Tab-separated table of C-alpha atoms in Angstrom:
chain	number	residue	atom	x	y	z
A	1	MET	CA	-8.622	-13.382	5.702
A	2	LEU	CA	-6.726	-14.743	8.709
A	3	ASP	CA	-7.023	-12.167	11.486
A	4	THR	CA	-5.001	-12.468	14.689
A	5	GLY	CA	-6.787	-9.400	16.059
A	6	SER	CA	-10.235	-11.003	16.330
A	7	ASP	CA	-11.577	-14.208	17.820
A	8	LEU	CA	-14.264	-15.669	15.603
A	9	VAL	CA	-14.243	-17.557	12.314
A	10	TRP	CA	-17.079	-16.541	9.994
A	11	THR	CA	-18.087	-16.803	6.372
A	12	GLN	CA	-20.968	-15.484	4.313
A	13	CYS	CA	-24.188	-17.502	4.093
A	14	PHE	CA	-27.936	-16.747	4.068
A	15	CYS	CA	-26.807	-13.417	2.570
A	16	GLN	CA	-29.123	-10.430	2.762
A	17	VAL	CA	-26.593	-7.555	2.759
A	18	CYS	CA	-23.184	-8.900	1.755
A	19	PHE	CA	-20.045	-8.042	-0.200
A	20	PRO	CA	-19.243	-9.776	-3.526
A	21	GLN	CA	-17.156	-12.941	-3.284
A	22	PRO	CA	-15.584	-15.061	-6.045
A	23	PHE	CA	-17.376	-18.322	-5.196
A	24	PRO	CA	-20.756	-19.410	-3.804
A	25	GLU	CA	-21.608	-18.652	-0.190
A	26	LEU	CA	-21.625	-21.494	2.323
A	27	ASP	CA	-24.697	-23.738	2.362
A	28	THR	CA	-24.884	-25.207	5.875
A	29	SER	CA	-27.663	-27.589	4.834
A	30	ALA	CA	-25.099	-29.471	2.714
A	31	SER	CA	-23.270	-30.548	5.886
A	32	GLY	CA	-24.595	-33.442	7.915
A	33	THR	CA	-22.833	-32.213	11.068
A	34	ALA	CA	-23.541	-28.454	11.078
A	35	ARG	CA	-25.971	-27.161	13.677
A	36	GLY	CA	-26.958	-23.835	15.170
A	37	VAL	CA	-25.590	-22.883	18.603
A	38	SER	CA	-28.259	-22.089	21.187
A	39	CYS	CA	-28.841	-18.591	22.511
A	40	PHE	CA	-28.273	-20.058	25.967
A	41	ASP	CA	-24.866	-21.489	25.132
A	42	PRO	CA	-22.163	-19.871	27.343
A	43	LEU	CA	-20.215	-18.686	24.283
A	44	CYS	CA	-23.218	-16.758	23.017
A	45	ALA	CA	-24.333	-15.426	26.383
A	46	GLN	CA	-20.965	-14.743	28.026
A	47	GLY	CA	-18.201	-15.347	25.473
A	48	GLY	CA	-17.616	-11.771	24.373
A	49	LEU	CA	-20.146	-11.809	21.535
A	50	SER	CA	-22.678	-9.018	21.203
A	51	LEU	CA	-26.004	-10.880	21.194
A	52	SER	CA	-28.435	-9.448	18.655
A	53	GLY	CA	-31.269	-11.933	19.104
A	54	CYS	CA	-32.395	-15.523	18.851
A	55	ALA	CA	-33.491	-17.187	15.611
A	56	VAL	CA	-37.211	-17.955	15.673
A	57	SER	CA	-36.734	-21.231	13.778
A	58	ASP	CA	-34.361	-22.976	16.203
A	59	ASN	CA	-33.554	-20.504	19.014
A	60	SER	CA	-29.952	-20.255	17.786
A	61	CYS	CA	-27.620	-17.381	18.604
A	62	ILE	CA	-27.499	-14.305	16.367
A	63	TYR	CA	-24.661	-11.894	17.149
A	64	THR	CA	-23.026	-8.713	15.840
A	65	ASP	CA	-19.265	-8.161	15.707
A	66	SER	CA	-17.274	-5.065	14.709
A	67	TYR	CA	-13.671	-4.397	13.683
A	68	GLY	CA	-11.107	-1.635	14.021
A	69	ASP	CA	-11.873	-0.252	10.542
A	70	ASN	CA	-15.593	0.073	11.505
A	71	SER	CA	-16.633	-2.943	9.434
A	72	VAL	CA	-19.586	-4.796	10.975
A	73	THR	CA	-20.939	-8.325	10.568
A	74	THR	CA	-24.163	-9.874	11.858
A	75	ALA	CA	-24.274	-13.659	11.829
A	76	LYS	CA	-25.907	-16.797	13.118
A	77	LEU	CA	-23.595	-18.912	15.286
A	78	TYR	CA	-23.005	-22.481	14.091
A	79	GLU	CA	-20.732	-25.369	14.947
A	80	ASP	CA	-19.387	-28.041	12.606
A	81	THR	CA	-16.397	-30.310	12.023
A	82	PHE	CA	-13.563	-28.561	10.145
A	83	THR	CA	-10.716	-30.284	8.313
A	84	PHE	CA	-7.471	-28.358	7.691
A	85	GLN	CA	-4.521	-29.374	5.532
A	86	GLN	CA	-1.292	-28.412	7.347
A	87	ALA	CA	0.974	-28.504	4.292
A	88	PRO	CA	0.835	-29.794	0.707
A	89	ASN	CA	1.968	-33.234	1.885
A	90	GLY	CA	1.125	-32.870	5.561
A	91	LYS	CA	-1.416	-34.680	7.692
A	92	ALA	CA	-4.912	-33.215	7.778
A	93	VAL	CA	-6.103	-31.839	11.118
A	94	VAL	CA	-9.742	-32.501	12.038
A	95	VAL	CA	-11.327	-30.077	14.521
A	96	PRO	CA	-14.793	-31.169	15.729
A	97	ASN	CA	-17.404	-28.779	17.118
A	98	LEU	CA	-15.655	-25.648	15.893
A	99	ARG	CA	-17.850	-22.581	16.348
A	100	PHE	CA	-18.201	-20.201	13.424
A	101	GLY	CA	-20.430	-17.418	12.223
A	102	CYS	CA	-22.778	-17.784	9.266
A	103	SER	CA	-22.894	-14.137	8.264
A	104	MET	CA	-26.035	-12.556	6.803
A	105	PHE	CA	-25.303	-8.795	7.010
A	106	ASN	CA	-21.879	-7.276	6.283
A	107	THR	CA	-20.921	-3.638	5.879
A	108	GLY	CA	-17.534	-1.938	5.676
A	109	MET	CA	-14.128	-2.540	4.116
A	110	PHE	CA	-14.363	-6.167	3.019
A	111	GLY	CA	-12.518	-7.136	-0.163
A	112	SER	CA	-14.028	-8.910	-3.156
A	113	ASN	CA	-11.423	-11.677	-2.832
A	114	GLU	CA	-12.622	-12.535	0.685
A	115	SER	CA	-15.507	-14.668	1.888
A	116	GLY	CA	-15.107	-13.975	5.591
A	117	ILE	CA	-12.598	-13.775	8.424
A	118	ALA	CA	-10.695	-16.488	10.279
A	119	GLY	CA	-10.266	-15.001	13.742
A	120	PHE	CA	-7.329	-16.559	15.603
A	121	GLY	CA	-7.030	-14.160	18.543
A	122	ARG	CA	-6.755	-15.171	22.199
A	123	GLY	CA	-10.481	-14.895	22.982
A	124	ALA	CA	-12.964	-17.636	23.851
A	125	PRO	CA	-14.500	-18.067	20.364
A	126	SER	CA	-11.099	-18.508	18.706
A	127	PRO	CA	-10.248	-22.075	17.612
A	128	ALA	CA	-7.182	-23.859	18.952
A	129	PHE	CA	-4.294	-23.320	16.582
A	130	LEU	CA	-3.603	-26.064	14.128
A	131	GLY	CA	-0.034	-27.181	14.708
A	132	THR	CA	3.454	-26.329	13.527
A	133	PRO	CA	4.531	-25.530	9.963
A	134	ASP	CA	6.095	-28.281	7.909
A	135	ASN	CA	9.185	-26.180	7.148
A	136	LEU	CA	9.462	-22.658	8.511
A	137	GLN	CA	12.671	-22.111	6.549
A	138	ALA	CA	11.000	-22.769	3.175
A	139	GLN	CA	11.905	-19.854	0.862
A	140	ALA	CA	13.391	-18.008	3.852
A	141	THR	CA	15.610	-15.048	2.967
A	142	GLY	CA	16.972	-14.250	6.414
A	143	ARG	CA	17.590	-15.435	9.946
A	144	LEU	CA	14.843	-17.034	12.028
A	145	GLN	CA	14.168	-15.046	15.225
A	146	SER	CA	11.793	-15.284	18.169
A	147	THR	CA	10.362	-12.876	20.715
A	148	PRO	CA	8.071	-13.467	23.715
A	149	LEU	CA	4.331	-12.908	23.488
A	150	VAL	CA	3.125	-10.626	26.290
A	151	ARG	CA	-0.213	-11.303	27.993
A	152	ASN	CA	-2.645	-8.460	28.606
A	153	PRO	CA	-5.434	-9.559	31.000
A	154	GLU	CA	-7.604	-6.755	29.609
A	155	SER	CA	-7.366	-7.798	25.943
A	156	ASN	CA	-7.474	-10.819	23.632
A	157	HIS	CA	-4.853	-9.350	21.275
A	158	TYR	CA	-1.319	-10.655	20.868
A	159	TYR	CA	1.204	-8.253	22.401
A	160	LEU	CA	4.954	-8.017	21.849
A	161	SER	CA	7.643	-6.258	23.862
A	162	LEU	CA	8.824	-3.422	21.586
A	163	LYS	CA	11.997	-1.832	22.959
A	164	GLY	CA	12.746	0.846	20.366
A	165	ILE	CA	12.873	1.874	16.698
A	166	THR	CA	15.826	2.720	14.463
A	167	VAL	CA	15.609	4.842	11.287
A	168	GLY	CA	18.734	4.530	9.161
A	169	LYS	CA	21.542	4.520	11.716
A	170	THR	CA	19.672	6.618	14.277
A	171	ARG	CA	17.761	5.069	17.134
A	172	LEU	CA	14.752	7.205	18.043
A	173	PRO	CA	15.124	8.896	21.475
A	174	PHE	CA	12.537	6.736	23.222
A	175	ASP	CA	13.248	3.877	25.604
A	176	ALA	CA	11.074	0.809	26.167
A	177	SER	CA	8.731	2.745	28.478
A	178	ALA	CA	7.200	4.450	25.413
A	179	PHE	CA	5.918	1.056	24.246
A	180	THR	CA	5.368	-0.780	27.542
A	181	LEU	CA	2.086	-2.463	28.434
A	182	LYS	CA	0.800	-0.744	31.569
A	183	GLY	CA	-0.934	-2.258	34.564
A	184	ASP	CA	-4.334	-0.899	33.534
A	185	GLY	CA	-4.091	-2.634	30.137
A	186	SER	CA	-3.234	0.512	28.155
A	187	GLY	CA	-0.137	0.976	26.032
A	188	GLY	CA	1.864	-1.954	24.742
A	189	THR	CA	2.465	-3.189	21.206
A	190	ILE	CA	-0.049	-5.367	19.336
A	191	ILE	CA	0.711	-7.490	16.279
A	192	ASP	CA	-2.417	-7.864	14.154
A	193	SER	CA	-2.718	-9.501	10.727
A	194	GLY	CA	-6.147	-7.936	10.195
A	195	LEU	CA	-5.024	-4.295	10.294
A	196	ALA	CA	-3.208	-2.804	7.320
A	197	LEU	CA	-0.912	-0.181	8.834
A	198	THR	CA	1.565	-0.034	11.654
A	199	SER	CA	0.964	2.890	13.998
A	200	VAL	CA	2.925	4.319	16.918
A	201	PRO	CA	2.136	6.915	19.608
A	202	GLU	CA	2.080	10.510	18.348
A	203	ALA	CA	5.347	11.615	19.997
A	204	VAL	CA	7.192	8.593	18.571
A	205	TYR	CA	5.662	9.226	15.150
A	206	ARG	CA	6.814	12.864	15.106
A	207	SER	CA	10.359	11.736	15.880
A	208	LEU	CA	10.190	9.066	13.167
A	209	VAL	CA	8.997	11.653	10.619
A	210	GLU	CA	11.812	14.037	11.547
A	211	GLU	CA	14.407	11.310	10.993
A	212	PHE	CA	13.029	10.303	7.602
A	213	GLU	CA	12.814	13.942	6.511
A	214	SER	CA	16.434	14.540	7.517
A	215	GLN	CA	17.726	11.408	5.755
A	216	VAL	CA	15.690	11.269	2.522
A	217	PRO	CA	17.037	13.568	-0.263
A	218	LEU	CA	13.581	14.421	-1.620
A	219	PRO	CA	11.049	17.178	-0.865
A	220	VAL	CA	8.105	16.317	1.374
A	221	ASN	CA	4.760	16.052	-0.406
A	222	LYS	CA	2.377	18.194	1.643
A	223	ASN	CA	-0.663	17.452	-0.540
A	224	ASN	CA	-1.220	13.712	-0.297
A	225	THR	CA	-4.296	12.219	-1.922
A	226	ASP	CA	-7.022	10.894	0.368
A	227	GLU	CA	-5.704	7.353	-0.094
A	228	HIS	CA	-2.464	8.221	1.713
A	229	GLU	CA	-3.702	10.977	3.992
A	230	GLY	CA	-1.768	11.059	7.249
A	231	LEU	CA	1.300	9.307	5.839
A	232	LEU	CA	4.703	10.892	5.291
A	233	CYS	CA	5.253	11.041	1.518
A	234	PHE	CA	8.116	12.424	-0.561
A	235	THR	CA	7.589	13.920	-4.015
A	236	ALA	CA	9.216	11.569	-6.517
A	237	SER	CA	8.845	11.146	-10.263
A	238	PRO	CA	8.944	7.604	-11.698
A	239	LYS	CA	12.680	8.123	-12.312
A	240	LYS	CA	13.145	8.805	-8.587
A	241	LYS	CA	11.030	5.929	-7.232
A	242	GLU	CA	14.123	3.822	-6.450
A	243	THR	CA	15.664	6.581	-4.309
A	244	ALA	CA	17.426	5.020	-1.326
A	245	MET	CA	15.351	5.065	1.856
A	246	PRO	CA	16.684	4.712	5.408
A	247	LYS	CA	16.404	1.274	7.001
A	248	LEU	CA	13.611	0.766	9.509
A	249	ILE	CA	14.197	-1.648	12.395
A	250	LEU	CA	11.786	-2.616	15.176
A	251	HIS	CA	13.758	-3.673	18.249
A	252	LEU	CA	11.845	-6.410	20.069
A	253	GLU	CA	12.680	-8.431	23.164
A	254	GLY	CA	15.435	-10.760	21.932
A	255	ALA	CA	14.983	-9.909	18.238
A	256	ASP	CA	15.436	-7.125	15.686
A	257	TRP	CA	12.785	-6.960	12.961
A	258	ASP	CA	14.778	-5.411	10.105
A	259	LEU	CA	11.983	-4.521	7.693
A	260	GLN	CA	12.501	-4.924	3.972
A	261	ARG	CA	11.868	-1.796	1.893
A	262	GLU	CA	8.608	-3.265	0.536
A	263	ASN	CA	7.349	-3.588	4.115
A	264	TYR	CA	7.342	0.130	4.858
A	265	VAL	CA	7.751	2.066	1.574
A	266	LEU	CA	5.047	2.434	-1.083
A	267	TYR	CA	5.334	4.324	-4.374
A	268	THR	CA	2.537	5.888	-6.408
A	269	GLU	CA	2.851	8.511	-9.146
A	270	GLU	CA	0.266	10.672	-7.364
A	271	ASP	CA	1.916	10.784	-3.928
A	272	GLY	CA	5.493	9.661	-4.549
A	273	LEU	CA	7.393	7.592	-1.989
A	274	CYS	CA	5.322	7.093	1.166
A	275	VAL	CA	6.426	5.693	4.525
A	276	VAL	CA	3.621	3.318	5.468
A	277	ILE	CA	3.609	4.080	9.195
A	278	SER	CA	0.938	6.218	10.832
A	279	SER	CA	0.331	8.038	14.080
A	280	ALA	CA	-1.845	6.327	16.676
A	281	GLY	CA	-3.052	9.771	17.734
A	282	GLU	CA	-4.234	9.777	21.333
A	283	ASP	CA	-3.980	5.974	21.551
A	284	SER	CA	-0.965	4.965	23.640
A	285	ARG	CA	-0.708	1.575	21.928
A	286	SER	CA	1.549	0.669	19.032
A	287	LEU	CA	0.206	-1.649	16.315
A	288	ILE	CA	2.168	-3.791	13.852
A	289	GLY	CA	-0.092	-4.265	10.823
A	290	ASN	CA	-0.107	-6.641	7.877
A	291	PHE	CA	1.709	-4.293	5.464
A	292	GLN	CA	4.784	-4.727	7.648
A	293	GLN	CA	4.222	-8.508	7.845
A	294	GLN	CA	4.320	-9.136	4.079
A	295	ASN	CA	6.718	-11.843	2.897
A	296	THR	CA	7.371	-13.008	6.441
A	297	HIS	CA	6.761	-16.457	7.894
A	298	ILE	CA	5.169	-15.861	11.307
A	299	VAL	CA	4.332	-18.547	13.865
A	300	TYR	CA	2.326	-17.926	17.019
A	301	ASP	CA	3.796	-20.581	19.316
A	302	LEU	CA	1.153	-20.557	22.036
A	303	GLU	CA	2.615	-23.558	23.849
A	304	HIS	CA	5.842	-21.665	24.526
A	305	ASN	CA	4.263	-18.191	24.394
A	306	MET	CA	6.595	-17.017	21.641
A	307	LEU	CA	6.289	-15.360	18.244
A	308	VAL	CA	8.706	-16.789	15.670
A	309	PHE	CA	9.383	-14.977	12.395
A	310	VAL	CA	11.675	-15.092	9.385
A	311	PRO	CA	11.629	-13.093	6.101
A	312	ALA	CA	10.606	-15.228	3.127
A	313	ARG	CA	9.523	-15.156	-0.513
A	314	CYS	CA	5.902	-16.108	0.043
A	315	ASP	CA	5.131	-15.889	-3.693
A	316	LYS	CA	7.494	-18.843	-4.236
A	317	LEU	CA	5.788	-21.228	-1.803
C-alpha cells in the first residue's frame, strides 16, 4: 500500500509473526546488491526510527514503527537498488541505495492483499518521488485542479489549506481558522493515503451532521453496527439505497474538491446509507483519508510544492 502518511518503505521477509500475503515474501539473499544498514548509520540512530536493537550477525539496524490504526511493524533496515516503471510504455527509473525495511513482526490491520507499505511522506527515510505521470488526464472525468502543500515544521505529513466545507447548497458556518495550521504545529488539514476515513474537528462534525440530517429525507439509524460505529447513517432498505444525498465539497486554497457520491456515501443493508466522515474528537486536525481519494488522480508535486488532482475512472486505466 502506498502511504503518504508514513516515511519508510517496507515489505515482509524473515517472517516470524506476519500477516498472510498472496505471493512469497522477499528473499534479500537473491539480490546481489542488498545489504543491511548499520546500527550506527544516521538514519537508524537519528532519522526518526525507533531503534529496537542491533542484529548480532552483522550489527544492522532493527527498528519498530507504528501507524495511526495501532498497527506495528518490527523490521531490519536494508538498502538496495530499486527499479520502478513510470508508465506502461514509460522509461524505468532506477533508484540506488534506497533504504527499506525487511519486516519480521507485524501486528494490526494489514490486509491479505498487501505485502507491506510504501511510505512516501516528507520524512528522512522516505525515497525521492519518482517523476511525473505520463498522462494525468487519462480516464479523467472532471477538471484538473491544484492547491498548495503547506509545510508543518513539526510533522512529516502533507498538509493542505482547507478553507471550508459545503453540504448540499449550505456552507458550514466555519471560516478557515477552524482548519488552519497553528504556530505550535497543531491543527491544519492532512491528506493521507494510508488512513481510510476523513475526519474533522468535533464542532465542525456536529454542524456537518446537522446539515445532512436536515437535507436527507430518511430517518437516522441510531443503532449502527460496530463496523460503522461513529458514522452518521440513515435507515434505508435496498429500494431506498439510491436516495439522493447532498453534495459534499471541500473548499481548498485555489480549488474545490467536489466529491463524487462514492467518495463519501456507503450503503449496507445492515446500516443503510452512511456518510463516511468521522469526528476527530479532541484532535484539532482534519484528515482527508483514502475513501475520499478513490477514483482520483493525485500528484504530489514536491518541486513546486503543490498537490494536483482530477477525478478519474481508475478501473479503466
